[in-house]
Amino acid sequence: MKAVTVKDLVERFSLQILAGSIHLDRLITKSRAYRPGLEFVGYFEFFSHSNVHVLGRKEITYLHKLSDEERNDRIGNIVKYHPPCFIVTRSQDEGLKYLIKYCEEEGIPLLLTSETTSKFIDLVDNFLAKTLAPEMTIHGVCVNVSGIGIIIRGKSGVGKSETAHTLIQRGHRLVADDAVVLKKTSPETIIGTHDGKTKEFLALRSIGLINVSRLYGRSAFQDETRIVLDIELTKWQDNSLNNELELEPKFTEYMDIQIPHIEIQLQPGRDVAGLVEAAANNWYLRQQGYSAMEEFMKRLEMP
């Protein structure tokens, strides 16, 4: 099971440590932050003890209004479940001696951020969802074409990186070359990114390794993109392609998610990058409910 440590959160979000500094190796295995509420009044039936616990203005104000005895009882009921950590938002560090005391005794890190509660939860959820997401690495190129994430696959030497280079020259963006890391961030979503080592690099045969950001500017690269198309470059086969008005939908499956698949056969003089652009734009129009085939058939029916 993939996990993130509390130390990873501290470093990622520059959190202040109020208690439990020697317990930052505690593991976080759940991808969403949790705000305890009913637990403060003793209801624990659906208590999520494996999540990061965030205490906002509402929770801290409630605790401050309790008597010492009530507050100790409320906090004691929660810390005994040993959540990975508590994070207090809005720099609410005044009057937290009781919370610091319990966290030190139970070995639970107590952290502080200046961010608002809703914004911080969004940031943490996004970070944990991507970091803890199931992932796999495939051989290929990942590009973002007019905001549309595409994987370009094919055998070694078929021209994947060269196609990506042409797309970059036309104003599109590289995400990853050679090793494409795919992350499943939801039951319907695959994110494509790089492995860190190849970030911004594109390998071109006869030229060598280039840094696209240095060569074409920062707009030539982006860190990640949602994958919506899988394009495979293959060698040309005579009589294997017909001018169908509408092709039968095909899909490639990655981690139980089906991604629309298109095969583009290569031949000297064929504008492969242009065909990739056409595929991306056509996919976008279909998402908007437009079908060129349907419009064509309607025109044929007109007197």
Short mmCIF file of C-alpha atoms in Angstrom, two decimals:
data_model
loop_
_atom_site.label_atom_id
_atom_site.label_comp_id
_atom_site.label_asym_id
_atom_site.label_seq_id
_atom_site.Cartn_x
_atom_site.Cartn_y
_atom_site.Cartn_z
CA MET A 1 0.00 0.00 0.00
CA LYS A 2 1.32 3.45 -0.92
CA ALA A 3 1.75 5.91 1.92
CA VAL A 4 2.83 9.46 2.68
CA THR A 5 4.52 10.44 5.92
CA VAL A 6 3.53 13.38 8.09
CA LYS A 7 7.00 14.76 7.37
CA ASP A 8 6.09 14.87 3.67
CA LEU A 9 3.13 17.11 4.53
CA VAL A 10 5.25 19.34 6.75
CA GLU A 11 7.78 19.87 3.97
CA ARG A 12 5.22 20.20 1.18
CA PHE A 13 3.09 22.84 2.93
CA SER A 14 5.71 24.45 5.23
CA LEU A 15 3.75 23.51 8.35
CA GLN A 16 4.75 24.62 11.83
CA ILE A 17 5.23 21.82 14.35
CA LEU A 18 3.53 22.42 17.71
CA ALA A 19 3.86 18.89 19.12
CA GLY A 20 5.05 15.42 18.20
CA SER A 21 8.16 16.45 16.29
CA ILE A 22 9.75 13.04 16.83
CA HIS A 23 6.76 11.25 15.31
CA LEU A 24 6.78 12.75 11.82
CA ASP A 25 7.38 9.30 10.33
CA ARG A 26 3.73 8.36 10.96
CA LEU A 27 2.07 7.11 7.78
CA ILE A 28 -0.93 8.59 5.93
CA THR A 29 -2.74 6.09 3.74
CA LYS A 30 -6.05 7.87 3.08
CA SER A 31 -6.31 10.44 0.30
CA ARG A 32 -8.75 12.85 1.93
CA ALA A 33 -8.48 15.14 4.95
CA TYR A 34 -11.12 14.83 7.66
CA ARG A 35 -12.76 17.44 9.91
CA PRO A 36 -13.94 15.88 13.19
CA GLY A 37 -17.34 17.13 14.29
CA LEU A 38 -19.76 14.65 15.82
CA GLU A 39 -16.78 12.93 17.42
CA PHE A 40 -16.49 15.86 19.83
CA VAL A 41 -19.84 14.88 21.31
CA GLY A 42 -19.02 11.19 21.48
CA TYR A 43 -20.39 9.81 18.19
CA PHE A 44 -17.73 7.60 16.60
CA GLU A 45 -19.66 5.17 14.41
CA PHE A 46 -18.26 6.60 11.16
CA PHE A 47 -15.06 8.03 12.60
CA SER A 48 -12.19 8.07 10.06
CA HIS A 49 -9.08 7.53 12.17
CA SER A 50 -6.66 6.91 9.27
CA ASN A 51 -7.07 10.36 7.68
CA VAL A 52 -5.31 13.63 8.31
CA HIS A 53 -7.47 15.54 10.81
CA VAL A 54 -7.96 19.25 10.14
CA LEU A 55 -9.22 21.60 12.86
CA GLY A 56 -10.61 24.87 11.55
CA ARG A 57 -12.06 27.95 13.21
CA LYS A 58 -15.34 26.17 13.96
CA GLU A 59 -13.69 23.24 15.75
CA ILE A 60 -11.16 25.33 17.69
CA THR A 61 -13.81 27.88 18.78
CA TYR A 62 -16.02 25.05 20.04
CA LEU A 63 -13.18 23.50 22.03
CA HIS A 64 -12.20 26.84 23.57
CA LYS A 65 -15.76 27.35 24.88
CA LEU A 66 -15.80 24.07 26.79
CA SER A 67 -14.82 23.69 30.41
CA ASP A 68 -11.44 22.09 31.12
CA GLU A 69 -13.11 18.84 32.09
CA GLU A 70 -15.33 18.73 28.99
CA ARG A 71 -12.50 19.70 26.69
CA ASN A 72 -10.17 17.06 28.06
CA ASP A 73 -12.91 14.49 27.64
CA ARG A 74 -13.67 15.51 24.03
CA ILE A 75 -10.03 15.59 22.96
CA GLY A 76 -9.20 12.42 24.86
CA ASN A 77 -11.90 10.50 22.99
CA ILE A 78 -10.36 11.40 19.64
CA VAL A 79 -6.63 11.07 20.30
CA LYS A 80 -7.03 7.53 21.62
CA TYR A 81 -7.74 6.49 18.01
CA HIS A 82 -4.31 7.85 17.00
CA PRO A 83 -4.98 9.65 13.70
CA PRO A 84 -1.78 10.34 11.70
CA CYS A 85 -1.76 14.03 12.71
CA PHE A 86 -3.82 17.08 13.58
CA ILE A 87 -3.48 20.26 11.54
CA VAL A 88 -4.86 23.55 12.88
CA THR A 89 -5.65 26.17 10.25
CA ARG A 90 -5.67 30.00 10.23
CA SER A 91 -2.64 30.18 12.57
CA GLN A 92 -4.91 29.51 15.56
CA ASP A 93 -2.10 28.74 17.98
CA GLU A 94 -3.46 30.53 21.05
CA GLY A 95 -4.90 28.47 23.89
CA LEU A 96 -3.84 25.08 22.51
CA LYS A 97 -1.97 23.87 25.61
CA TYR A 98 -4.55 21.14 26.20
CA LEU A 99 -4.24 19.89 22.62
CA ILE A 100 -0.45 20.04 22.71
CA LYS A 101 -0.49 18.08 25.97
CA TYR A 102 -2.58 15.22 24.58
CA CYS A 103 -0.66 15.06 21.30
CA GLU A 104 2.68 14.89 23.11
CA GLU A 105 1.40 12.15 25.41
CA GLU A 106 0.00 10.07 22.55
CA GLY A 107 2.82 10.73 20.06
CA ILE A 108 0.59 12.48 17.49
CA PRO A 109 2.08 15.39 15.50
CA LEU A 110 0.17 18.66 15.95
CA LEU A 111 0.78 21.04 13.05
CA LEU A 112 -0.16 24.60 12.17
CA THR A 113 -0.88 26.38 8.89
CA SER A 114 -1.84 29.96 8.08
CA GLU A 115 -4.15 28.84 5.25
CA THR A 116 -7.93 28.97 5.56
CA THR A 117 -9.59 25.65 6.31
CA SER A 118 -11.37 25.12 2.99
CA LYS A 119 -8.35 26.12 0.90
CA PHE A 120 -5.97 23.96 2.93
CA ILE A 121 -8.23 20.91 2.70
CA ASP A 122 -8.41 21.34 -1.08
CA LEU A 123 -4.61 21.55 -1.28
CA VAL A 124 -4.06 18.52 0.94
CA ASP A 125 -6.71 16.42 -0.80
CA ASN A 126 -5.20 17.21 -4.20
CA PHE A 127 -1.67 16.40 -3.00
CA LEU A 128 -2.69 13.14 -1.30
CA ALA A 129 -4.91 12.01 -4.19
CA LYS A 130 -2.02 12.31 -6.65
CA THR A 131 0.67 10.97 -4.34
CA LEU A 132 -1.33 7.96 -3.15
CA ALA A 133 -2.90 7.20 -6.52
CA PRO A 134 -2.23 3.79 -8.12
CA GLU A 135 0.26 4.25 -10.94
CA MET A 136 2.02 2.55 -13.79
CA THR A 137 4.76 3.53 -16.24
CA ILE A 138 4.48 2.99 -19.99
CA HIS A 139 6.84 3.59 -22.91
CA GLY A 140 5.69 6.48 -25.04
CA VAL A 141 5.27 10.24 -25.17
CA CYS A 142 2.69 12.36 -23.36
CA VAL A 143 1.65 15.72 -24.78
CA ASN A 144 -1.01 18.33 -24.15
CA VAL A 145 -2.60 19.46 -27.40
CA SER A 146 -4.83 22.52 -26.99
CA GLY A 147 -5.65 21.48 -23.43
CA ILE A 148 -6.22 17.81 -24.32
CA GLY A 149 -3.96 15.14 -22.81
CA ILE A 150 -2.71 12.53 -25.27
CA ILE A 151 -0.46 9.47 -25.05
CA ILE A 152 1.50 8.73 -28.21
CA ARG A 153 2.70 5.13 -28.37
CA GLY A 154 4.47 2.96 -30.92
CA LYS A 155 7.54 0.81 -31.44
CA SER A 156 10.98 2.25 -30.85
CA GLY A 157 12.07 4.50 -33.72
CA VAL A 158 8.59 4.94 -35.18
CA GLY A 159 8.67 8.72 -34.66
CA LYS A 160 6.90 9.42 -31.35
CA SER A 161 9.37 12.02 -30.10
CA GLU A 162 9.65 13.66 -33.53
CA THR A 163 5.85 14.01 -33.65
CA ALA A 164 5.91 15.54 -30.18
CA HIS A 165 8.63 17.97 -31.33
CA THR A 166 6.50 19.12 -34.25
CA LEU A 167 3.53 19.60 -31.91
CA ILE A 168 5.69 21.70 -29.58
CA GLN A 169 6.73 23.88 -32.52
CA ARG A 170 3.03 24.42 -33.22
CA GLY A 171 2.44 25.74 -29.71
CA HIS A 172 1.48 22.58 -27.83
CA ARG A 173 3.18 21.18 -24.73
CA LEU A 174 5.36 18.24 -23.75
CA VAL A 175 4.51 16.39 -20.54
CA ALA A 176 6.79 13.33 -20.70
CA ASP A 177 9.06 11.55 -23.15
CA ASP A 178 10.05 7.88 -23.11
CA ALA A 179 8.76 7.02 -19.59
CA VAL A 180 5.19 8.21 -19.07
CA VAL A 181 3.86 7.82 -15.54
CA LEU A 182 0.10 7.24 -15.39
CA LYS A 183 -1.78 7.87 -12.14
CA LYS A 184 -5.35 6.82 -11.43
CA THR A 185 -6.69 9.71 -9.35
CA SER A 186 -10.36 8.68 -9.53
CA PRO A 187 -12.43 5.81 -10.98
CA GLU A 188 -12.70 7.83 -14.23
CA THR A 189 -9.47 9.83 -14.32
CA ILE A 190 -5.95 9.03 -15.51
CA ILE A 191 -3.26 11.69 -15.07
CA GLY A 192 -0.13 11.55 -17.21
CA THR A 193 3.14 12.93 -15.88
CA HIS A 194 6.93 12.36 -15.97
CA ASP A 195 9.18 10.41 -13.62
CA GLY A 196 11.15 13.48 -12.56
CA LYS A 197 14.37 12.38 -14.21
CA THR A 198 13.17 13.12 -17.75
CA LYS A 199 11.30 16.32 -16.89
CA GLU A 200 11.43 18.80 -19.83
CA PHE A 201 13.72 16.51 -21.86
CA LEU A 202 12.92 15.19 -25.33
CA ALA A 203 15.17 12.69 -27.12
CA LEU A 204 15.40 13.18 -30.88
CA ARG A 205 17.19 10.71 -33.11
CA SER A 206 20.13 12.28 -35.00
CA ILE A 207 19.92 15.36 -32.74
CA GLY A 208 20.19 14.02 -29.21
CA LEU A 209 18.64 15.23 -25.98
CA ILE A 210 17.00 18.66 -25.89
CA ASN A 211 15.44 20.66 -23.06
CA VAL A 212 12.18 21.96 -24.53
CA SER A 213 11.75 24.68 -21.91
CA ARG A 214 15.22 26.09 -22.62
CA LEU A 215 14.82 25.76 -26.37
CA TYR A 216 11.22 26.91 -26.84
CA GLY A 217 10.30 28.64 -23.57
CA ARG A 218 8.45 27.58 -20.44
CA SER A 219 5.15 27.31 -22.31
CA ALA A 220 6.54 24.28 -24.18
CA PHE A 221 6.24 22.07 -21.09
CA GLN A 222 3.69 21.26 -18.43
CA ASP A 223 3.98 18.99 -15.43
CA GLU A 224 0.90 16.81 -15.90
CA THR A 225 -2.28 16.43 -17.92
CA ARG A 226 -5.47 14.42 -17.82
CA ILE A 227 -5.27 11.64 -20.41
CA VAL A 228 -8.26 11.43 -22.77
CA LEU A 229 -6.76 9.97 -25.95
CA ASP A 230 -4.39 7.08 -26.67
CA ILE A 231 -2.77 7.30 -30.12
CA GLU A 232 -0.62 4.53 -31.56
CA LEU A 233 1.76 5.18 -34.45
CA THR A 234 2.21 2.15 -36.69
CA LYS A 235 3.88 1.34 -39.98
CA TRP A 236 1.90 1.83 -43.16
CA GLN A 237 0.04 -1.22 -44.44
CA ASP A 238 -1.39 -1.11 -47.94
CA ASN A 239 -5.14 -1.58 -48.21
CA SER A 240 -5.57 -1.58 -44.44
CA LEU A 241 -7.11 1.89 -44.23
CA ASN A 242 -10.42 2.87 -45.78
CA ASN A 243 -12.20 6.20 -45.91
CA GLU A 244 -14.90 5.27 -43.42
CA LEU A 245 -17.30 8.08 -42.61
CA GLU A 246 -17.16 7.07 -38.96
CA LEU A 247 -14.68 4.66 -37.39
CA GLU A 248 -15.67 2.00 -34.89
CA PRO A 249 -14.74 3.23 -31.39
CA LYS A 250 -11.70 1.48 -29.90
CA PHE A 251 -10.24 1.75 -26.42
CA THR A 252 -7.05 1.08 -24.51
CA GLU A 253 -7.44 0.12 -20.85
CA TYR A 254 -5.16 1.53 -18.17
CA MET A 255 -5.82 0.46 -14.58
CA ASP A 256 -9.44 -0.45 -15.42
CA ILE A 257 -10.12 2.88 -17.16
CA GLN A 258 -10.88 2.83 -20.87
CA ILE A 259 -9.23 5.57 -22.95
CA PRO A 260 -10.33 6.16 -26.58
CA HIS A 261 -7.73 4.66 -28.92
CA ILE A 262 -6.74 5.79 -32.42
CA GLU A 263 -4.22 4.19 -34.76
CA ILE A 264 -2.30 6.45 -37.14
CA GLN A 265 -0.33 4.70 -39.86
CA LEU A 266 2.86 6.35 -41.02
CA GLN A 267 3.93 7.11 -44.56
CA PRO A 268 6.46 9.60 -45.98
CA GLY A 269 4.84 12.99 -46.40
CA ARG A 270 1.96 12.27 -44.05
CA ASP A 271 1.38 15.12 -41.55
CA VAL A 272 1.27 13.01 -38.39
CA ALA A 273 1.32 15.98 -36.03
CA GLY A 274 -1.57 17.50 -37.96
CA LEU A 275 -3.53 14.26 -37.62
CA VAL A 276 -2.89 14.25 -33.86
CA GLU A 277 -4.24 17.82 -33.71
CA ALA A 278 -7.29 16.76 -35.74
CA ALA A 279 -7.91 13.82 -33.41
CA ALA A 280 -7.70 16.09 -30.35
CA ASN A 281 -10.03 18.71 -31.79
CA ASN A 282 -12.48 16.07 -33.00
CA TRP A 283 -12.55 14.49 -29.52
CA TYR A 284 -13.31 17.90 -28.02
CA LEU A 285 -16.20 18.50 -30.44
CA ARG A 286 -17.67 15.12 -29.58
CA GLN A 287 -17.61 16.04 -25.89
CA GLN A 288 -19.64 19.11 -26.83
CA GLY A 289 -22.21 16.86 -28.51
CA TYR A 290 -21.17 17.49 -32.12
CA SER A 291 -20.78 14.67 -34.67
CA ALA A 292 -19.57 15.44 -38.19
CA MET A 293 -21.13 12.16 -39.33
CA GLU A 294 -24.56 13.12 -38.00
CA GLU A 295 -24.38 16.54 -39.65
CA PHE A 296 -23.32 14.96 -42.95
CA MET A 297 -26.20 12.48 -42.88
CA LYS A 298 -28.67 15.28 -42.17
CA ARG A 299 -27.40 17.15 -45.23
CA LEU A 300 -27.94 14.05 -47.35
CA GLU A 301 -31.55 13.89 -46.16
CA MET A 302 -32.22 17.48 -47.17
CA PRO A 303 -34.18 17.90 -50.44
#
